[in-house]
Structures are given as structure tokens and as C-alpha cells.
């Protein structure tokens, strides 16, 4: 399984758990273009917190090192990792594959 | 009475006009971890009227609509400390806006720059995973555990103590929250 496939699985699982926690009848669709935060977004601010904290924990466990999704690097990118599902997935891939 | 205005939200002092909204919000399932508080609007009016001078309770407004509440309480002039909390948001708050982050930034900015406090702290039950995640996310420091400090669902629960000092707010939390708020493309 490639790193991107692993990340995709972790993200889909995390969104599934998030939907359960929120008591949502419908799961999140987890399409690449799903907007996470900003105009037309899927998440409110508290749900975004849950997503980020849960993802950090799962990714850190999977790759055996501390990974932060909200450090300065994430916050100052031209394209925010939290714009869409694919931008977050791409950012996580950068973090886990860098030496 | 202090009103605080941000980019997306305004915090207005809680008055008896808000009693009905607060009771309704506190009795929703998603607010189950918040202390039960007033069961009726009349009790909530009494609670609002009896607030001591060392606390401020704000209602969170988004585009002229009330959507939640947040407080700064146990304000100590002697120790230069206060507890921040009682953050509750209506379940139908608009998505995509950094509402909770801006509410916390406004309250802590007021606490550290206007009241010139040295520390803001909070106590969160270990069962309240949402609040634990939020406090970690906004760079509050975990300071310790109060063992079996709350009873929730008839079970004793530990409480986690969070705190942030003035210097940490200025150097870490304030810039972080501003960056998160500015991620928003609205």
C-alpha cells in the first residue's frame, strides 16, 4: 500500500468516526474537492479541531513520530491544508514522506 | 458592560433577554458535558441577575444572530488570574467560520491586555473529549489532573487543568489563533 493510500484510509476512517461522534445520519463523502473550512465548508470550527487532533494522533501512531498539522508551516502556505480533502491529504503526504 | 468585536463575531454581555436561548442550548444533547445549570428560564434569569462582579458572561453573535456563549469568571485582581470557559455553541452554527477560535481570542485578548491578567485557566472533565481537544488545539498547557473531581453519569471523573500565562499568550496562542482565523477565505 502506498503512503497516499494509507493516508486516504486514515482520513476516511477519521471522517467516519467524526460523523459517528456528531450523530450524523449521513457520512462525510470524502471526495477530493470536499471543502473543509471556509466558504461552502463541511465543518464548523469545533469539528475541525476534532478532525485535526484525531488525524495528528493516528498519523503520528502510524509513522511512529510526532506530526503536527497546525505548525507555522501549515499556517503560512499559499494553499491552506484545510481548504479541501485533497489539500489536506497532499500536505500530510509531504509531512510523512520528508526525511 | 463590555462588547468585544472581531472579524466574524461579536461578544455582547449576557442579559436576561438571553435566558431562554441559554436554557434551550444547555439542555441539548451536545451540551451534556456542561454543568446542568438552570432548568427553567426563570431560574436562568435569577442566575444572570445574581452574577458576581468578578465574572463576565458574553453571548456570541454572528451576523446579528445569537449562536452561543462564553465566559471569563473567578477573576482575581489579587492573583491576576481568571477562569475561561462555559463555551457553548448552538448545533446549527454556520460551517466554515472560525467562530470558537475567534471567541477565545477575543476573551483572552481582553483578559491579558485590558484586565492585565497574568494567567487564564480552565478545568475540563476527562469525559469531555471535545473540550480536551479544543484546549490542546489552542495551545493551552496541561498543568495537572484533579483526581475524581467531577461526578458525571454517576461515575467519578478526573479533571484536567489547563492554563496559559500572559507571555505564552502573546508569543504562542495569540499569533496561532490569528493565523487559524486568517485561514478562512470568507
mmCIF file of N, CA and C in Angstrom, chain B residues 32-35 124-132 149-153 155-160:
data_model
loop_
_atom_site.group_PDB
_atom_site.id
_atom_site.type_symbol
_atom_site.label_atom_id
_atom_site.label_comp_id
_atom_site.label_asym_id
_atom_site.label_seq_id
_atom_site.Cartn_x
_atom_site.Cartn_y
_atom_site.Cartn_z
ATOM 1 N N UNK B 32 -24.146 18.088 26.864
ATOM 2 C CA UNK B 32 -24.332 17.199 28.018
ATOM 3 C C UNK B 32 -23.183 17.259 29.023
ATOM 4 N N UNK B 33 -21.997 17.693 28.567
ATOM 5 C CA UNK B 33 -20.856 17.739 29.480
ATOM 6 C C UNK B 33 -20.791 19.040 30.282
ATOM 7 N N UNK B 34 -21.613 19.998 29.913
ATOM 8 C CA UNK B 34 -21.623 21.261 30.646
ATOM 9 C C UNK B 34 -22.480 21.055 31.886
ATOM 10 N N UNK B 35 -22.078 21.691 32.989
ATOM 11 C CA UNK B 35 -22.889 21.573 34.204
ATOM 12 C C UNK B 35 -24.340 21.908 33.897
ATOM 13 N N UNK B 124 -11.311 20.888 32.829
ATOM 14 C CA UNK B 124 -12.148 20.131 31.888
ATOM 15 C C UNK B 124 -12.271 18.683 32.356
ATOM 16 N N UNK B 125 -13.478 18.187 32.407
ATOM 17 C CA UNK B 125 -13.706 16.788 32.777
ATOM 18 C C UNK B 125 -13.106 15.851 31.735
ATOM 19 N N UNK B 126 -12.537 14.742 32.216
ATOM 20 C CA UNK B 126 -11.850 13.834 31.288
ATOM 21 C C UNK B 126 -12.815 13.182 30.295
ATOM 22 N N UNK B 127 -14.131 13.227 30.620
ATOM 23 C CA UNK B 127 -15.107 12.648 29.686
ATOM 24 C C UNK B 127 -15.433 13.602 28.543
ATOM 25 N N UNK B 128 -15.060 14.865 28.705
ATOM 26 C CA UNK B 128 -15.417 15.877 27.710
ATOM 27 C C UNK B 128 -14.306 15.973 26.660
ATOM 28 N N UNK B 129 -14.274 14.970 25.796
ATOM 29 C CA UNK B 129 -13.155 14.868 24.850
ATOM 30 C C UNK B 129 -13.107 16.061 23.888
ATOM 31 N N UNK B 130 -14.248 16.600 23.551
ATOM 32 C CA UNK B 130 -14.274 17.748 22.642
ATOM 33 C C UNK B 130 -13.546 18.938 23.238
ATOM 34 N N UNK B 131 -13.815 19.214 24.522
ATOM 35 C CA UNK B 131 -13.164 20.354 25.183
ATOM 36 C C UNK B 131 -11.673 20.081 25.405
ATOM 37 N N UNK B 132 -11.322 18.831 25.681
ATOM 38 C CA UNK B 132 -9.903 18.497 25.835
ATOM 39 C C UNK B 132 -9.156 18.761 24.526
ATOM 40 N N UNK B 149 -12.709 14.386 40.351
ATOM 41 C CA UNK B 149 -13.128 15.728 40.764
ATOM 42 C C UNK B 149 -14.572 16.032 40.381
ATOM 43 N N UNK B 150 -15.068 15.380 39.334
ATOM 44 C CA UNK B 150 -16.455 15.551 38.892
ATOM 45 C C UNK B 150 -17.180 14.208 39.002
ATOM 46 N N UNK B 151 -18.470 14.269 39.214
ATOM 47 C CA UNK B 151 -19.281 13.060 39.039
ATOM 48 C C UNK B 151 -20.150 13.288 37.816
ATOM 49 N N UNK B 152 -20.006 12.395 36.855
ATOM 50 C CA UNK B 152 -20.777 12.510 35.619
ATOM 51 C C UNK B 152 -21.337 11.135 35.297
ATOM 52 N N UNK B 153 -22.634 11.085 35.026
ATOM 53 C CA UNK B 153 -23.295 9.786 34.811
ATOM 54 C C UNK B 153 -23.014 8.836 35.980
ATOM 55 N N UNK B 155 -20.519 8.459 37.764
ATOM 56 C CA UNK B 155 -19.149 7.939 37.846
ATOM 57 C C UNK B 155 -18.195 9.101 38.140
ATOM 58 N N UNK B 156 -17.274 8.870 39.077
ATOM 59 C CA UNK B 156 -16.270 9.905 39.378
ATOM 60 C C UNK B 156 -15.331 10.055 38.190
ATOM 61 N N UNK B 157 -15.097 11.294 37.798
ATOM 62 C CA UNK B 157 -14.259 11.559 36.629
ATOM 63 C C UNK B 157 -13.102 12.465 37.052
ATOM 64 N N UNK B 158 -11.919 12.186 36.501
ATOM 65 C CA UNK B 158 -10.795 13.109 36.689
ATOM 66 C C UNK B 158 -11.058 14.399 35.918
ATOM 67 N N UNK B 159 -10.395 15.456 36.333
ATOM 68 C CA UNK B 159 -10.448 16.712 35.590
ATOM 69 C C UNK B 159 -9.036 17.114 35.197
ATOM 70 N N UNK B 160 -8.918 17.649 34.015
ATOM 71 C CA UNK B 160 -7.620 18.109 33.523
ATOM 72 C C UNK B 160 -7.567 19.629 33.687
#
